[in-house]
Amino acid sequence: MEPQLGPEAAALRPGWLALLLWVSALSCSFSLPASSPSSLVSQVRTSYNFGRTFLGLDKCNACIGTSICKKFFKEEIRSDNWLASHLGLSPNFLLSYPANYSDDSKIWRPVEIFRLVSNYQNEISDRRICASASAPRTCSIERVLRKTERFQKWLQAKRLTPDLVQGLASPLLRCPSQRLLDRVVRRYAEVADAGSIFMDHFTDRDKLRLLYTLAVNSHPILLQIFPGAEGWPLPQYLGSCGRFLVSTSTRPLQEFYGAPPDQAADLAYQLLSVLESLRSNDLNYFFYFTHIDAGMFGVFNNGHLFIRDAGAVGVIDKQEGSQEATRAGENKDIFSCLVSGCQAQLPSCESVSEKQSLVLVCQKLLPRLLQGRFPSPVQDDIDSALAQCGDSTRPDPEVLGAASWLKHILRPLRTCDSRFAYRYPDCKYNDKF
């Protein structure tokens, strides 16, 4: 049931509404402004459980001290529509929410608050956690997870090693190398004094947060260890905890399926370039998609395309090699079953080919952008390249060659104007853009 707030809510500043929701939903004993009516606080507390729905860790202090919690309490993230949306749906039905973010409370920019798993998955996950401890239908999620054998091993560990993540469903951890796991720990932004490959500075709660995030959805971790500021095709990470994430606001790729031909050519060209950078880069990591849909890619206001949802991205270390999870049992436990069935099997690392992501993109996304958009004979060449690129029966070199040919066709179809601010006005003076 969607909560209905009285007229008192209108008198509160937008920031206080978000703050009230955050504090009351976690049911902690924080003092509120004298002007805040107790009836409003009570109504929000009983009707909108932000802690369980979003965080996934039900103790009131589960996220205290994280960057995202600090931003909420400092009113650096504000939203006017936590309790209703343009769709008129309860918050439980939405996967993302628009909000505004500021570093100084003066300049604001749009951001999105993402639910890392659906509300249905939340409920299933909660039941599995309680059932794993033979507890009632509702239980203290954090208390149950703390008692697991896996987390007890994490508590004793000084370094994150492959055996500690075996059996987790995340594609990121299917073939983990020690170099990759060291990067996860060294760049994990939710702890003080980040930078060391050892976890000596992690508190017990820090370790549980990291383990839980890796088990639920690795997207926030990928944003931290491969940041857009270093050239990776990922949005800026602004904070996360449990089951939700805040990152820069974007438009999903499917909103551009009816774009003008030059814009469609530009987006298709960028998409192929993104896959090329994931396949070949200076760090010698090979990134691949386990599956693909248009919602996984987004476009900034400046026309720049990037990966909007990296939860289906796997990583193979070409430099150090990867330690694939053992096939017998794979060390499965409740952390293996938080978002998928416990019997779900990820493909072997050896079965992942260089062409895998290209084939998926050429089959499912590029035709929606490019088919029937250009005059002959250009359209004929595009259709031929798409057919070859999306043919999973072809060997890797042929698929990669078809993708390269398609990029060559698309390049002159892109125009140079202010709609493509990410490369304008540079494109007027340099053919590189």
Coordinates of C-alpha atoms in Angstrom, one line a residue:
M1 CA 0.0 0.0 0.0
E2 CA 1.4 3.4 -0.9
P3 CA 1.9 5.7 2.1
Q4 CA -0.1 8.9 2.2
L5 CA 1.5 11.8 4.0
G6 CA -0.6 14.7 5.4
P7 CA -0.2 18.4 4.6
E8 CA 2.6 18.6 7.3
A9 CA 5.0 17.0 4.8
A10 CA 4.7 19.9 2.4
A11 CA 6.1 22.2 5.0
L12 CA 9.3 20.1 5.3
R13 CA 12.2 20.8 3.0
P14 CA 12.8 18.1 0.4
G15 CA 16.0 17.1 2.1
W16 CA 14.3 16.6 5.4
L17 CA 11.8 14.3 3.8
A18 CA 14.6 12.0 2.5
L19 CA 16.3 12.3 5.9
L20 CA 13.2 11.4 7.8
L21 CA 12.7 8.4 5.6
W22 CA 16.2 7.2 6.0
V23 CA 16.3 7.6 9.8
S24 CA 12.8 6.3 10.6
A25 CA 13.0 3.4 8.3
L26 CA 16.2 2.1 9.9
S27 CA 14.4 2.6 13.3
C28 CA 17.4 4.1 15.0
S29 CA 17.3 6.5 17.9
F30 CA 18.3 9.7 16.2
S31 CA 16.7 13.0 17.3
L32 CA 14.7 14.8 14.7
P33 CA 14.0 18.6 14.4
A34 CA 11.5 19.9 16.8
S35 CA 9.3 21.1 13.9
S36 CA 8.9 17.5 12.6
P37 CA 5.4 16.2 13.7
S38 CA 5.5 12.9 15.5
S39 CA 2.5 11.7 13.5
L40 CA 4.5 12.1 10.2
V41 CA 7.5 10.2 11.7
S42 CA 5.2 7.4 12.9
Q43 CA 3.4 7.2 9.6
V44 CA 6.6 6.9 7.6
R45 CA 8.1 4.4 10.0
T46 CA 5.1 2.0 9.8
S47 CA 4.5 2.3 6.1
Y48 CA 7.9 2.4 4.5
N49 CA 10.6 0.0 5.6
F50 CA 13.6 1.5 3.7
G51 CA 16.0 -0.6 5.7
R52 CA 14.7 -4.1 4.8
T53 CA 13.5 -3.2 1.3
F54 CA 16.6 -1.5 0.1
L55 CA 19.5 -2.3 2.3
G56 CA 19.1 -6.0 2.8
L57 CA 20.8 -5.8 6.2
D58 CA 18.2 -5.2 8.8
K59 CA 20.2 -3.8 11.8
C60 CA 19.7 -0.1 12.2
N61 CA 23.4 0.5 12.0
A62 CA 24.0 -1.7 9.0
C63 CA 24.9 1.2 6.7
I64 CA 26.0 3.8 9.3
G65 CA 29.4 5.1 8.3
T66 CA 29.2 4.3 4.6
S67 CA 29.6 7.0 2.0
I68 CA 25.9 6.8 1.0
C69 CA 24.7 7.1 4.6
K70 CA 26.8 10.2 5.1
K71 CA 25.5 11.8 1.9
F72 CA 21.9 11.3 3.0
F73 CA 22.5 12.7 6.5
K74 CA 24.4 15.7 5.1
E75 CA 21.5 16.3 2.7
E76 CA 23.7 15.8 -0.3
I77 CA 21.1 13.5 -1.9
R78 CA 17.6 14.8 -2.1
S79 CA 14.4 13.4 -3.7
D80 CA 10.9 14.8 -3.8
N81 CA 9.2 11.5 -4.9
W82 CA 10.3 8.7 -2.6
L83 CA 6.6 8.0 -1.9
A84 CA 5.2 8.3 -5.4
S85 CA 6.4 8.3 -8.9
H86 CA 5.3 9.5 -12.3
L87 CA 3.9 6.0 -12.8
G88 CA 1.8 6.2 -9.7
L89 CA 3.3 3.0 -8.3
S90 CA 4.4 2.1 -4.9
P91 CA 8.2 2.4 -4.4
N92 CA 8.3 -1.4 -4.1
F93 CA 7.6 -1.7 -7.9
L94 CA 10.4 0.5 -9.1
L95 CA 14.0 -0.4 -9.8
S96 CA 15.3 3.1 -9.9
Y97 CA 14.4 6.5 -8.5
P98 CA 15.5 10.0 -9.7
A99 CA 17.2 12.2 -7.2
N100 CA 19.6 15.2 -6.9
Y101 CA 23.1 15.1 -5.6
S102 CA 25.5 17.9 -4.4
D103 CA 29.0 18.1 -2.9
D104 CA 28.4 21.6 -1.5
S105 CA 24.6 22.0 -1.3
K106 CA 24.9 24.7 -3.9
I107 CA 25.4 23.0 -7.2
W108 CA 23.1 20.0 -7.8
R109 CA 23.1 17.4 -10.5
P110 CA 20.7 14.5 -11.3
V111 CA 21.5 11.0 -10.1
E112 CA 19.7 7.7 -9.9
I113 CA 19.1 5.5 -6.9
F114 CA 19.1 1.9 -8.2
R115 CA 17.7 -1.1 -6.6
L116 CA 20.3 -3.9 -7.3
V117 CA 17.6 -6.6 -7.2
S118 CA 13.9 -6.5 -7.6
N119 CA 11.5 -6.4 -4.7
Y120 CA 10.4 -9.9 -5.5
Q121 CA 14.0 -11.1 -5.4
N122 CA 14.3 -9.2 -2.0
E123 CA 11.5 -11.2 -0.5
I124 CA 12.7 -14.5 -1.9
S125 CA 16.2 -13.7 -0.6
D126 CA 15.0 -12.8 2.9
R127 CA 13.0 -16.1 3.1
R128 CA 16.0 -18.1 2.0
I129 CA 18.2 -16.5 4.6
C130 CA 15.7 -17.2 7.4
A131 CA 15.1 -20.7 6.2
S132 CA 18.8 -21.4 6.1
A133 CA 18.9 -21.0 9.9
S134 CA 15.6 -22.8 10.4
A135 CA 14.2 -19.4 11.6
P136 CA 10.7 -18.0 11.3
R137 CA 9.6 -16.4 8.0
T138 CA 11.0 -13.1 9.3
C139 CA 14.3 -13.0 11.1
S140 CA 17.4 -10.8 11.7
I141 CA 19.1 -11.1 8.3
E142 CA 22.4 -9.8 9.5
R143 CA 22.5 -12.0 12.6
V144 CA 21.9 -15.1 10.4
L145 CA 24.6 -14.2 7.9
R146 CA 27.1 -13.5 10.6
K147 CA 26.8 -17.0 11.8
T148 CA 27.5 -18.7 8.5
E149 CA 30.7 -20.7 7.9
R150 CA 31.7 -18.5 5.0
F151 CA 31.5 -15.3 7.0
Q152 CA 33.5 -16.8 9.9
K153 CA 36.2 -17.5 7.4
W154 CA 36.1 -13.9 6.2
L155 CA 36.5 -12.7 9.7
Q156 CA 39.7 -14.7 10.1
A157 CA 41.1 -13.8 6.7
K158 CA 43.8 -11.1 6.2
R159 CA 43.5 -11.1 2.5
L160 CA 40.6 -11.8 0.1
T161 CA 41.6 -15.0 -1.7
P162 CA 39.7 -17.1 -4.4
D163 CA 38.5 -19.7 -1.9
L164 CA 36.6 -17.1 0.0
V165 CA 34.4 -16.2 -3.0
Q166 CA 34.0 -19.7 -4.5
G167 CA 30.3 -20.5 -5.1
L168 CA 29.1 -16.9 -5.3
A169 CA 26.8 -16.4 -8.3
S170 CA 28.4 -13.2 -9.6
P171 CA 30.1 -13.5 -13.0
L172 CA 32.8 -11.2 -11.7
L173 CA 33.9 -13.9 -9.3
R174 CA 33.5 -16.9 -11.6
C175 CA 37.2 -17.0 -12.5
P176 CA 38.9 -14.8 -9.9
S177 CA 42.6 -14.1 -10.0
Q178 CA 44.5 -12.9 -6.9
R179 CA 45.3 -9.8 -8.8
L180 CA 41.6 -9.0 -9.3
L181 CA 40.7 -9.7 -5.7
D182 CA 43.5 -7.5 -4.5
R183 CA 42.1 -4.8 -6.7
V184 CA 38.6 -5.2 -5.1
V185 CA 40.0 -4.8 -1.6
R186 CA 42.4 -2.0 -2.5
R187 CA 39.8 0.1 -4.2
Y188 CA 36.8 -0.7 -2.0
A189 CA 35.5 2.9 -1.2
E190 CA 33.4 2.1 1.9
V191 CA 36.3 1.7 4.3
A192 CA 38.7 4.2 5.7
D193 CA 42.3 4.0 4.6
A194 CA 41.6 2.2 1.4
G195 CA 44.7 1.3 -0.7
S196 CA 46.0 -1.8 1.0
I197 CA 45.5 -5.3 -0.4
F198 CA 45.1 -6.6 3.1
M199 CA 41.9 -6.4 5.1
D200 CA 43.4 -5.5 8.5
H201 CA 41.6 -2.1 8.4
F202 CA 38.2 -3.7 7.7
T203 CA 35.8 -4.0 10.6
D204 CA 33.5 -7.0 10.9
R205 CA 30.7 -5.0 9.4
D206 CA 32.9 -3.8 6.5
K207 CA 33.6 -7.4 5.6
L208 CA 29.9 -8.3 5.8
R209 CA 29.0 -5.3 3.6
L210 CA 31.6 -6.3 1.0
L211 CA 30.6 -10.0 1.0
Y212 CA 26.9 -9.2 0.8
T213 CA 27.4 -6.8 -2.1
L214 CA 29.6 -9.3 -4.0
A215 CA 26.9 -12.0 -3.5
V216 CA 23.9 -9.8 -4.5
N217 CA 25.2 -7.7 -7.4
S218 CA 28.8 -6.9 -8.3
H219 CA 27.9 -3.7 -10.3
P220 CA 28.9 -1.3 -7.4
I221 CA 32.2 -3.1 -7.0
L222 CA 33.0 -2.9 -10.7
L223 CA 32.3 0.9 -10.6
Q224 CA 34.8 1.2 -7.9
I225 CA 37.6 -0.9 -9.2
F226 CA 37.3 0.2 -12.8
P227 CA 36.2 3.8 -12.5
G228 CA 35.1 6.0 -15.4
A229 CA 37.6 8.6 -14.4
E230 CA 40.3 6.2 -15.6
G231 CA 38.7 5.7 -19.0
W232 CA 36.5 2.7 -18.2
P233 CA 33.0 2.8 -19.8
L234 CA 31.3 3.0 -16.4
P235 CA 29.3 5.8 -14.6
Q236 CA 30.6 7.5 -11.5
Y237 CA 30.1 5.6 -8.3
L238 CA 28.5 7.8 -5.6
G239 CA 27.8 5.2 -2.9
S240 CA 26.0 2.0 -2.2
C241 CA 25.0 -0.3 0.7
G242 CA 23.2 -3.6 0.7
R243 CA 20.8 -3.7 -2.2
F244 CA 20.9 -0.2 -3.5
L245 CA 23.3 2.1 -5.4
V246 CA 23.5 5.8 -6.2
S247 CA 25.3 6.7 -9.5
T248 CA 25.1 9.4 -12.1
S249 CA 21.9 9.8 -14.0
T250 CA 21.5 8.5 -17.6
R251 CA 19.0 7.5 -20.3
P252 CA 18.8 3.8 -21.2
L253 CA 19.8 2.8 -24.7
Q254 CA 16.3 1.6 -25.7
E255 CA 15.1 5.3 -25.6
F256 CA 17.3 5.9 -28.7
Y257 CA 15.9 3.1 -30.9
G258 CA 14.0 5.8 -32.8
A259 CA 16.9 8.3 -33.0
P260 CA 18.0 10.0 -36.2
P261 CA 20.3 7.9 -38.4
D262 CA 23.5 9.9 -37.6
Q263 CA 22.8 9.5 -33.8
A264 CA 22.0 5.8 -34.2
A265 CA 25.3 5.3 -36.1
D266 CA 27.2 7.2 -33.4
L267 CA 25.7 5.0 -30.6
A268 CA 26.3 1.8 -32.5
Y269 CA 29.9 2.9 -33.2
Q270 CA 30.4 3.7 -29.5
L271 CA 28.9 0.3 -28.5
L272 CA 31.3 -1.6 -30.7
S273 CA 34.2 0.5 -29.3
V274 CA 33.2 -0.2 -25.7
L275 CA 33.3 -4.0 -26.4
E276 CA 36.6 -3.6 -28.1
S277 CA 38.1 -1.8 -25.0
L278 CA 36.7 -4.6 -22.7
R279 CA 38.3 -7.2 -24.9
S280 CA 41.7 -5.5 -25.2
N281 CA 43.1 -3.1 -22.6
D282 CA 46.3 -2.1 -20.9
L283 CA 45.5 -4.0 -17.7
N284 CA 45.1 -7.3 -19.6
Y285 CA 41.6 -8.0 -18.2
F286 CA 39.1 -9.6 -20.5
F287 CA 35.5 -8.5 -19.8
Y288 CA 32.5 -10.4 -21.2
F289 CA 28.7 -10.3 -20.8
T290 CA 26.8 -13.4 -19.8
H291 CA 23.7 -11.9 -21.3
I292 CA 22.6 -8.5 -22.7
D293 CA 19.7 -6.2 -22.9
A294 CA 19.3 -2.5 -23.8
G295 CA 18.8 -1.5 -20.2
M296 CA 22.5 -2.5 -19.5
F297 CA 23.7 0.5 -21.5
G298 CA 23.0 4.2 -21.0
V299 CA 23.7 7.5 -22.5
F300 CA 24.9 10.7 -20.8
N301 CA 23.4 14.1 -21.7
N302 CA 26.6 14.7 -23.8
G303 CA 25.9 11.7 -26.0
H304 CA 28.5 9.5 -24.4
L305 CA 27.5 5.8 -24.1
F306 CA 28.6 3.6 -21.3
I307 CA 27.7 0.4 -19.3
R308 CA 24.7 1.3 -17.1
D309 CA 24.4 -2.1 -15.4
A310 CA 27.5 -4.3 -15.1
G311 CA 25.9 -7.0 -13.0
A312 CA 26.2 -9.4 -15.9
V313 CA 29.8 -8.6 -16.6
G314 CA 32.5 -11.3 -16.0
V315 CA 36.2 -10.7 -15.8
I316 CA 39.0 -13.0 -16.8
D317 CA 42.6 -12.1 -15.9
K318 CA 44.7 -12.7 -19.1
Q319 CA 47.9 -11.6 -17.3
E320 CA 47.9 -13.7 -14.2
G321 CA 45.4 -16.4 -15.1
S322 CA 42.2 -17.2 -13.3
Q323 CA 41.3 -19.8 -10.6
E324 CA 38.0 -21.2 -11.7
A325 CA 35.6 -22.3 -9.0
T326 CA 35.7 -26.1 -8.5
R327 CA 32.9 -27.9 -10.2
A328 CA 32.1 -30.3 -7.3
G329 CA 29.8 -28.5 -5.0
E330 CA 31.5 -25.1 -5.7
N331 CA 31.4 -24.3 -2.0
K332 CA 27.7 -23.3 -2.2
D333 CA 25.9 -21.8 0.8
I334 CA 23.2 -19.2 1.5
F335 CA 25.4 -16.4 -0.1
S336 CA 25.3 -18.4 -3.3
C337 CA 21.5 -18.3 -3.4
L338 CA 20.6 -14.7 -2.6
V339 CA 19.4 -13.7 -6.1
S340 CA 19.2 -17.0 -8.0
G341 CA 18.3 -20.6 -7.5
C342 CA 20.9 -22.6 -5.6
Q343 CA 21.1 -25.0 -8.5
A344 CA 22.0 -22.3 -11.1
Q345 CA 25.3 -23.0 -12.9
L346 CA 27.5 -20.5 -14.5
P347 CA 29.4 -21.6 -17.6
S348 CA 33.0 -22.7 -17.4
C349 CA 35.6 -19.9 -17.9
E350 CA 37.1 -22.0 -20.7
S351 CA 33.8 -21.8 -22.6
V352 CA 33.9 -18.0 -22.8
S353 CA 35.1 -16.9 -26.2
E354 CA 36.3 -13.5 -27.5
K355 CA 33.3 -13.2 -29.7
Q356 CA 30.7 -13.8 -27.0
S357 CA 29.7 -10.2 -26.2
L358 CA 29.9 -9.1 -29.8
V359 CA 27.5 -11.9 -30.9
L360 CA 25.0 -10.9 -28.2
V361 CA 25.2 -7.2 -29.1
C362 CA 25.0 -7.9 -32.9
Q363 CA 22.0 -10.1 -32.4
K364 CA 20.0 -8.1 -29.8
L365 CA 20.9 -4.4 -29.8
L366 CA 22.5 -3.2 -33.0
P367 CA 19.6 -4.3 -35.3
R368 CA 17.2 -2.2 -33.3
L369 CA 19.5 0.8 -33.8
L370 CA 20.5 0.2 -37.4
Q371 CA 18.1 -1.8 -39.5
G372 CA 16.2 0.1 -42.1
R373 CA 17.8 3.5 -41.2
F374 CA 20.1 4.2 -44.2
P375 CA 19.8 4.2 -48.0
S376 CA 21.2 1.5 -50.2
P377 CA 23.9 0.3 -50.7
V378 CA 25.0 1.5 -47.2
Q379 CA 22.1 -0.3 -45.5
D380 CA 23.0 -3.5 -47.4
D381 CA 26.5 -3.4 -46.2
I382 CA 25.4 -2.8 -42.6
D383 CA 22.9 -5.7 -42.7
S384 CA 25.6 -8.0 -44.1
A385 CA 28.1 -7.0 -41.4
L386 CA 25.4 -7.5 -38.7
A387 CA 24.5 -10.9 -40.0
Q388 CA 28.2 -12.0 -39.8
C389 CA 28.8 -10.4 -36.5
G390 CA 25.8 -12.0 -34.9
D391 CA 26.5 -15.5 -36.2
S392 CA 27.6 -17.6 -33.2
T393 CA 28.7 -20.5 -35.5
R394 CA 31.5 -18.4 -37.0
P395 CA 35.0 -18.6 -35.5
D396 CA 36.2 -15.7 -33.4
P397 CA 38.4 -14.0 -36.1
E398 CA 35.5 -13.8 -38.5
V399 CA 33.1 -12.3 -35.9
L400 CA 35.8 -9.8 -34.8
G401 CA 36.5 -9.0 -38.5
A402 CA 32.8 -8.3 -39.1
A403 CA 32.6 -6.0 -36.2
S404 CA 35.6 -4.1 -37.4
W405 CA 34.1 -3.8 -40.9
L406 CA 30.8 -2.5 -39.3
K407 CA 32.8 0.2 -37.4
H408 CA 34.4 1.2 -40.7
I409 CA 31.0 1.6 -42.3
L410 CA 29.5 3.5 -39.4
R411 CA 32.4 6.0 -38.9
P412 CA 31.5 8.4 -41.8
L413 CA 27.8 8.2 -41.0
R414 CA 28.4 10.1 -37.8
T415 CA 28.0 13.8 -37.9
C416 CA 30.0 16.5 -35.9
D417 CA 27.7 18.8 -34.0
S418 CA 26.8 19.9 -30.5
R419 CA 24.5 16.9 -30.0
F420 CA 27.6 14.9 -29.5
A421 CA 29.2 17.1 -26.9
Y422 CA 31.5 14.3 -25.7
R423 CA 33.5 14.7 -28.9
Y424 CA 32.5 18.2 -30.0
P425 CA 34.1 20.5 -31.1
D426 CA 37.2 18.2 -31.2
C427 CA 35.6 16.4 -34.1
K428 CA 35.8 19.6 -36.2
Y429 CA 39.6 19.6 -36.1
N430 CA 40.7 16.0 -35.6
D431 CA 39.5 12.9 -37.5
K432 CA 40.2 10.8 -34.4
F433 CA 36.8 12.1 -33.0

